[in-house]
mmCIF file of C-alpha atoms in Angstrom:
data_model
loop_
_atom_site.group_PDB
_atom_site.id
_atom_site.type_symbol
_atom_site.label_atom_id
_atom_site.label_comp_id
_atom_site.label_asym_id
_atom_site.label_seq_id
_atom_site.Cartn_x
_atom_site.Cartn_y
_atom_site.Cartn_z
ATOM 1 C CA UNK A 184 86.686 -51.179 67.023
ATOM 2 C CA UNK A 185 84.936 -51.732 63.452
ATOM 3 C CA UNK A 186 82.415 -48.728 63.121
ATOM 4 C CA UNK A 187 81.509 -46.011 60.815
ATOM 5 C CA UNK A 188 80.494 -43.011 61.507
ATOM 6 C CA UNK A 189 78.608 -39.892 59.602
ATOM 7 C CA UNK A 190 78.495 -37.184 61.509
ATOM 8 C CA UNK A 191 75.674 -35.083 59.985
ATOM 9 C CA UNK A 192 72.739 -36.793 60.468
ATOM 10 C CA UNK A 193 70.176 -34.430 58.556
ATOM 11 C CA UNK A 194 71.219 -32.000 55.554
ATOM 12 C CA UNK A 195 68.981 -29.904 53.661
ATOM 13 C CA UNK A 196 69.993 -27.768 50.455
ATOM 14 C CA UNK A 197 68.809 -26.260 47.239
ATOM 15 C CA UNK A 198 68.150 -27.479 44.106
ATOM 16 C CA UNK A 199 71.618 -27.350 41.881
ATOM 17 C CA UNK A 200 73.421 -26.933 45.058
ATOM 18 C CA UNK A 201 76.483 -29.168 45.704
ATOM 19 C CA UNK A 202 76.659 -31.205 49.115
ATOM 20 C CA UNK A 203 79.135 -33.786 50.572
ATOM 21 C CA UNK A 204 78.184 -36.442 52.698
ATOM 22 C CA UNK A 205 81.121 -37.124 55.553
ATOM 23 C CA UNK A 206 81.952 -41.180 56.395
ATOM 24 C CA UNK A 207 84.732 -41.595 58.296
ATOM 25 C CA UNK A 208 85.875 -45.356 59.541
ATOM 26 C CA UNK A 209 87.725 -47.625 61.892
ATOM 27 C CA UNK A 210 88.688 -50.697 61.295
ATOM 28 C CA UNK A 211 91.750 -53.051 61.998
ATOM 29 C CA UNK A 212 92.004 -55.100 58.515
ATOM 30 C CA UNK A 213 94.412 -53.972 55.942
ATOM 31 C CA UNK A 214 92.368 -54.524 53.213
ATOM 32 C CA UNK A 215 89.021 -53.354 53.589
ATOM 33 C CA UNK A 216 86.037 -51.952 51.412
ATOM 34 C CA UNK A 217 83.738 -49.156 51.547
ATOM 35 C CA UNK A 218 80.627 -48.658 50.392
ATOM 36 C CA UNK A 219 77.483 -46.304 49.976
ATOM 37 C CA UNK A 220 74.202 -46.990 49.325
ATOM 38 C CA UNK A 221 71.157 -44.869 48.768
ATOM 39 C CA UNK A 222 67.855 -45.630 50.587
ATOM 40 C CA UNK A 223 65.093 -43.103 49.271
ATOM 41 C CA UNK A 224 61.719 -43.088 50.371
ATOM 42 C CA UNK A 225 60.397 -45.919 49.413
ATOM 43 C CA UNK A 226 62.807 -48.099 51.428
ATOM 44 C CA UNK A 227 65.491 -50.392 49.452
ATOM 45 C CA UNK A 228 68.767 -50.103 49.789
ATOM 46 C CA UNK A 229 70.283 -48.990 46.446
ATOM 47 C CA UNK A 230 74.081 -49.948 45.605
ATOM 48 C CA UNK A 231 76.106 -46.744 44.958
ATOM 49 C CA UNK A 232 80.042 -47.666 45.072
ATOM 50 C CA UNK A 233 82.168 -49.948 46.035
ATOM 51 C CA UNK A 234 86.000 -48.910 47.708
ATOM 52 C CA UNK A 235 88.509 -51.524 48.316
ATOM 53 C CA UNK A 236 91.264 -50.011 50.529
ATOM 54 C CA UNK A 237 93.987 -50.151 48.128
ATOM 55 C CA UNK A 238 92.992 -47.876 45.485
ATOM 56 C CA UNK A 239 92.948 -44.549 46.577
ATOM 57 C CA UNK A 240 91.982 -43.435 43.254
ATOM 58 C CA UNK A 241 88.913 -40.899 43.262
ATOM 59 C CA UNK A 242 85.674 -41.953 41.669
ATOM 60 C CA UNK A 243 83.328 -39.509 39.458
ATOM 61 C CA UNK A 244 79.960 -41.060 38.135
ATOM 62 C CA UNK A 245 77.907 -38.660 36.752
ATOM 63 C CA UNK A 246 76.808 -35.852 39.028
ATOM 64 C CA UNK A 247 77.908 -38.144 41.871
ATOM 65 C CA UNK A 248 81.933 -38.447 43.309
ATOM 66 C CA UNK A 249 83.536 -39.862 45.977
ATOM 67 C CA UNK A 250 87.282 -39.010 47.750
ATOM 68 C CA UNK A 251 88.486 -41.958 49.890
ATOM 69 C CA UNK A 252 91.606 -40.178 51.907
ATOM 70 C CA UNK A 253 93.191 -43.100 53.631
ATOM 71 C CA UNK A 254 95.590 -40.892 55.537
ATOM 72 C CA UNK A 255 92.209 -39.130 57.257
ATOM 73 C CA UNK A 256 89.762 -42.748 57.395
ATOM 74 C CA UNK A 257 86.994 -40.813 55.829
ATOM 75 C CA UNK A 258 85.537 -41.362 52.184
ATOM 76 C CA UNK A 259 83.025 -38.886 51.574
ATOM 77 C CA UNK A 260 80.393 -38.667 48.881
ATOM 78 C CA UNK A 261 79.770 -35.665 46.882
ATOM 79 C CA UNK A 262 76.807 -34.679 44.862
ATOM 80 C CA UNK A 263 76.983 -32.132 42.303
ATOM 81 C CA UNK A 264 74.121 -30.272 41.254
ATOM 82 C CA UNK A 265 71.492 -31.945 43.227
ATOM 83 C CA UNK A 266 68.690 -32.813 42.380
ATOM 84 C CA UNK A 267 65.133 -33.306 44.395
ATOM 85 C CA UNK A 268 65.338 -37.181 43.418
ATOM 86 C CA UNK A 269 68.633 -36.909 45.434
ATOM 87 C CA UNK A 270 66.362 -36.450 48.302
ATOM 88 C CA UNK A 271 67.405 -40.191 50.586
ATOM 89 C CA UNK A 272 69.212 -41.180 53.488
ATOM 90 C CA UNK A 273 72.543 -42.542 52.612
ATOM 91 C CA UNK A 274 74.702 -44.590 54.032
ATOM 92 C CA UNK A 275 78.378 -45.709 54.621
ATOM 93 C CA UNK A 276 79.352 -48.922 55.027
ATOM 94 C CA UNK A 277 82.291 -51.062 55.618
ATOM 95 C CA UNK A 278 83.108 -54.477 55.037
ATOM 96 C CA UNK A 279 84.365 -56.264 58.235
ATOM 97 C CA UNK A 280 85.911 -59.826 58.415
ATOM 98 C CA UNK A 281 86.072 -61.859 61.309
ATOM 99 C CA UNK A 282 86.685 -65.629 61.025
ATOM 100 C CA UNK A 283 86.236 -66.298 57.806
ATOM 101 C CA UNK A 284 83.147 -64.626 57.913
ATOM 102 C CA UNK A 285 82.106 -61.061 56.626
ATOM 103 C CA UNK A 286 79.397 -58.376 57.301
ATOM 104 C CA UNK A 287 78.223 -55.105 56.491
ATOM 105 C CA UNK A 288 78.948 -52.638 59.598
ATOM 106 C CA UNK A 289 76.904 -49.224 58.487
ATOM 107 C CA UNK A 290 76.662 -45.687 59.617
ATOM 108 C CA UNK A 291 73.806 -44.424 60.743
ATOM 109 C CA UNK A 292 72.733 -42.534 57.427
ATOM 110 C CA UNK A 293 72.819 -38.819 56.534
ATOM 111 C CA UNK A 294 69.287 -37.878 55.651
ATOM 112 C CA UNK A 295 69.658 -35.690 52.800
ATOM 113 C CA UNK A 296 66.497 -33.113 51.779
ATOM 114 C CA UNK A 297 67.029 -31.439 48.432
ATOM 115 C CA UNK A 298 64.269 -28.693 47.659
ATOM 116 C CA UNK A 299 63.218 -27.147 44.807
ATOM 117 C CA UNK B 645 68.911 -57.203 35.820
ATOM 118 C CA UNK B 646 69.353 -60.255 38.686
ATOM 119 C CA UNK B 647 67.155 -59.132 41.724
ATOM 120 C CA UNK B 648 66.611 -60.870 45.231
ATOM 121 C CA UNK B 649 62.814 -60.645 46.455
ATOM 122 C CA UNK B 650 61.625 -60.363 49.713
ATOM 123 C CA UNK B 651 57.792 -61.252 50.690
ATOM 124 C CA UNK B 652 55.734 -60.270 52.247
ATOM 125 C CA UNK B 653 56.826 -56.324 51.362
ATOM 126 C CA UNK B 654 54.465 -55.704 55.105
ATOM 127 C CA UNK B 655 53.417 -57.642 57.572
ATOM 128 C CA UNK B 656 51.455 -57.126 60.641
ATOM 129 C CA UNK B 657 51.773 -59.642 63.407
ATOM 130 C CA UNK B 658 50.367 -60.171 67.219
ATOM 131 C CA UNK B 659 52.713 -59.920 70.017
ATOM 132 C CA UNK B 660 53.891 -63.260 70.459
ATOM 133 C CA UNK B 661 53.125 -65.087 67.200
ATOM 134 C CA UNK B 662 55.625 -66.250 65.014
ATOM 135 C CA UNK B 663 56.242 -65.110 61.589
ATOM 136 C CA UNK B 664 58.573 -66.044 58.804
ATOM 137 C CA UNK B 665 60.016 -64.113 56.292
ATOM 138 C CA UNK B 666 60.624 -65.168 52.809
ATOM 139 C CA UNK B 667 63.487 -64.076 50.407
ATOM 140 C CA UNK B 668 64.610 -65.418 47.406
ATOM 141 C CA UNK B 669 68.068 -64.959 46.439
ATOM 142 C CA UNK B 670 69.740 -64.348 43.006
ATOM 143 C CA UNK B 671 70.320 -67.830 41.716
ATOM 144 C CA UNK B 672 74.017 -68.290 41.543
ATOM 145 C CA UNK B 673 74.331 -66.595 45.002
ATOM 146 C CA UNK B 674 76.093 -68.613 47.552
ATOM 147 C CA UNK B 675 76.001 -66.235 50.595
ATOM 148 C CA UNK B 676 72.817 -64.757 51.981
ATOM 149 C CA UNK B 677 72.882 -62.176 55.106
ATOM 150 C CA UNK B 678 69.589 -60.642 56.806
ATOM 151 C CA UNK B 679 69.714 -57.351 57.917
ATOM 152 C CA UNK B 680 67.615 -55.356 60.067
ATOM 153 C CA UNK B 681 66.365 -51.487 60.412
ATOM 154 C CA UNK B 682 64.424 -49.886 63.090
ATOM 155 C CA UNK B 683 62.653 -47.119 61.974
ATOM 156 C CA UNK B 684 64.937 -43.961 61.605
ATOM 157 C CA UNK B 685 68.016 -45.839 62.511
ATOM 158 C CA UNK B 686 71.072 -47.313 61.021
ATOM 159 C CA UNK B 687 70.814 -51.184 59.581
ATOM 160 C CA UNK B 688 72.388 -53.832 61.666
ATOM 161 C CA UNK B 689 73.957 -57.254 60.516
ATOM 162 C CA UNK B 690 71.541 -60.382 61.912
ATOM 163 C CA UNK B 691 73.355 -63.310 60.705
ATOM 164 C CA UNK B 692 75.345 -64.175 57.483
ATOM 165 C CA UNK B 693 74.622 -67.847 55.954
ATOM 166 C CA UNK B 694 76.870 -69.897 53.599
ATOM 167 C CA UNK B 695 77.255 -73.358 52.678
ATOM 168 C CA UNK B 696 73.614 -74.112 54.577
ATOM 169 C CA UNK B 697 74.947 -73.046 58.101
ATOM 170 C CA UNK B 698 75.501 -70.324 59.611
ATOM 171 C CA UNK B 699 78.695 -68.087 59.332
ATOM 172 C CA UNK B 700 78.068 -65.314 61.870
ATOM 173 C CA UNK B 701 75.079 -64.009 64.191
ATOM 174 C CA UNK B 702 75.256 -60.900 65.716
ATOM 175 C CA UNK B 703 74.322 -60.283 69.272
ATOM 176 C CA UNK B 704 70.619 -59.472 68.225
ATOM 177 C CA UNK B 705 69.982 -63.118 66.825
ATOM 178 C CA UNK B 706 69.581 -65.024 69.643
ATOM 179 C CA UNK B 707 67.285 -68.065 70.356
ATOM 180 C CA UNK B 708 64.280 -66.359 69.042
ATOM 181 C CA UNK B 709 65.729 -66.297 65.799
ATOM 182 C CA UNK B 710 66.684 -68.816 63.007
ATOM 183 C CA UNK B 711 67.322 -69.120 59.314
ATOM 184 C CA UNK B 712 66.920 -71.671 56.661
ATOM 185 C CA UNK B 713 67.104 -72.402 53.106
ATOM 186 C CA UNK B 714 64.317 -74.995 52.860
ATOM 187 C CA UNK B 715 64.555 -75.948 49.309
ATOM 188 C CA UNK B 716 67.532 -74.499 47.639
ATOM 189 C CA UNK B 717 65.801 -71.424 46.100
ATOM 190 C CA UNK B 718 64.292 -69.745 49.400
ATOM 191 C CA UNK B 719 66.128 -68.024 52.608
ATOM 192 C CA UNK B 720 63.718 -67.692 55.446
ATOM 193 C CA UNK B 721 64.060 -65.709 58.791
ATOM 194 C CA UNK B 722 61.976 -67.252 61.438
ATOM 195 C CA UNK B 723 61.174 -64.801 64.580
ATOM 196 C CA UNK B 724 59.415 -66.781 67.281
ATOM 197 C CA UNK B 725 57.271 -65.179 69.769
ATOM 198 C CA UNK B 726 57.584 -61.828 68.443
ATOM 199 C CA UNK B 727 58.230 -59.045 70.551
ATOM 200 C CA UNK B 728 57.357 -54.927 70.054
ATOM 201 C CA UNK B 729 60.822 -54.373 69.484
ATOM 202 C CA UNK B 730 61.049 -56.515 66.924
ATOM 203 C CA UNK B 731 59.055 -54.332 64.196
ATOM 204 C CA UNK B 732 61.507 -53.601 61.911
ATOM 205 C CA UNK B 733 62.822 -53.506 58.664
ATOM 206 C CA UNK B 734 64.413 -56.803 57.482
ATOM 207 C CA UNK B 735 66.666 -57.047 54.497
ATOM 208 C CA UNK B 736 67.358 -60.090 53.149
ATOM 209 C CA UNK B 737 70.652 -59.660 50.498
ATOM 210 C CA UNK B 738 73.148 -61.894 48.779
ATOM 211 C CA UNK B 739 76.168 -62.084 47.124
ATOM 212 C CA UNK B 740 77.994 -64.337 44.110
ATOM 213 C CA UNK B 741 81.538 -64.545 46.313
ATOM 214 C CA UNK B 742 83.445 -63.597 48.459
ATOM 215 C CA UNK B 743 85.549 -60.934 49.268
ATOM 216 C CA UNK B 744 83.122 -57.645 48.945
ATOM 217 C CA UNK B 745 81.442 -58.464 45.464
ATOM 218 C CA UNK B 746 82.315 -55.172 43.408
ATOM 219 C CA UNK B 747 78.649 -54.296 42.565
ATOM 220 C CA UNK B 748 78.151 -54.251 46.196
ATOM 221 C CA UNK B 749 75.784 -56.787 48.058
ATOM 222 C CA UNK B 750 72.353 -57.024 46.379
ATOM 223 C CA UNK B 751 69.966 -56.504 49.126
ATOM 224 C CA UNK B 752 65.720 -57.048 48.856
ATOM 225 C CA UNK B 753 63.338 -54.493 49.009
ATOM 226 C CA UNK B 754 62.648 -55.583 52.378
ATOM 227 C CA UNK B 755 59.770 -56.980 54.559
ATOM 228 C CA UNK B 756 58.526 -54.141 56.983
ATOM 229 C CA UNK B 757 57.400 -55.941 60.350
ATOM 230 C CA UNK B 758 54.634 -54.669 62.576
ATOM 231 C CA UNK B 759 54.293 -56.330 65.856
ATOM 232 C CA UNK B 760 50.964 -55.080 67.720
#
């Protein structure tokens, strides 16, 4: 099977308060990508990151970070100090080939509520 | 910065009619994908579109669905005889190439559908 899956489907925290966002994935290429976006309120689907299977390297923007473990399937999004414009559902997503064709396969979103 | 447009941003629609929604790619695009969300759940891939066919459909895009790029610029999804479960979200996005474009697929700001 090709599926992602995030576990926690609602989190709420503090303002300034750190959180990580859990993705873990299946899938039978051997080169692959990952992504997240970020889907606030108003509805769009914002572009986070992009992970292609074969660089395991971590990846800091900002306040955000992500830590793609290959050895565990997961790649899980950290936010640092959040904020309440933090406040979105986000989601994993993996790339998945079949045929010469490709697709998005997503989780099913972590709705995160940051309070002041 | 490049963006792909979606209209209408809401429509409302009788059981049964047909609509079409309109989305206008990023110019140099070459693939276009539609995408749909049920409210509170996770988006699901509808049907990927290169070289003006069709690369994949999922299981969702059956009969009652098509796509077309009419005039080179625009990427319609047609829904005839719209059903209840049909009201959605639909995401139209696109991308320059092929594999996983590394700022991610741009998707619309989608069309929220309403069937009554």
């Amino acid at each position: 099977a090709q599926k992602v899956t995030q576990a926690q489907t609602e989190i709420s925290v503090v303002e300034k308060e750190d959180v990580t966002l859990d993705c873990v994935y299946e899938t039978r290429d051997t080169t692959y990508y990952l992504f997240w976006y970020k889907q606030p309120p108003s509805g769009e689907l914002v572009f986070l990151i992009r992970r292609n299977s074969f660089d395991e390297q971590n990846e800091i923007s900002g306040r955000y970070s992500w830590n793609f473990q290959k050895s565990t399937s997961s790649f899980n999004f950290t936010i640092t100090a959040s904020q309440v414009v933090d406040s979105a559902v986000y989601f994993c997503a993996l790339r998945v080939t079949q045929g010469g064709s490709e697709k998005l396969v997503f989780g099913k979103g972590t709705k995160l509520t940051v309070n002041p | 910065e490049p963006e792909v447009t979606q209209t209408p941003s809401h429509q409302v629609t009788q059981m049964g009619q047909e609509v079409i929604l309109r989305c206008v790619p990023i110019s140099n695009h070459l693939y276009f994908y539609w995408y749909r969300q049920i409210l509170g759940q996770k988006v699901e891939f509808l049907v990927s579109f290169y070289n003006n066919e069709i690369s994949e459909k999922s299981e969702i895009f059956d009969d009652q669905f098509s796509v077309e790029r009419p005039d080179g610029s625009n990427f319609t999804l047609k829904i005839r005889s719209t059903k209840l479960e049909d009201s959605a979200m639909y995401f139209c996005a696109s991308s320059e190439n092929r594999p996983a474009p590394i700022d991610g697929y741009t998707f619309g700001s989608g069309t929220r559908l309403t069937v009554v």
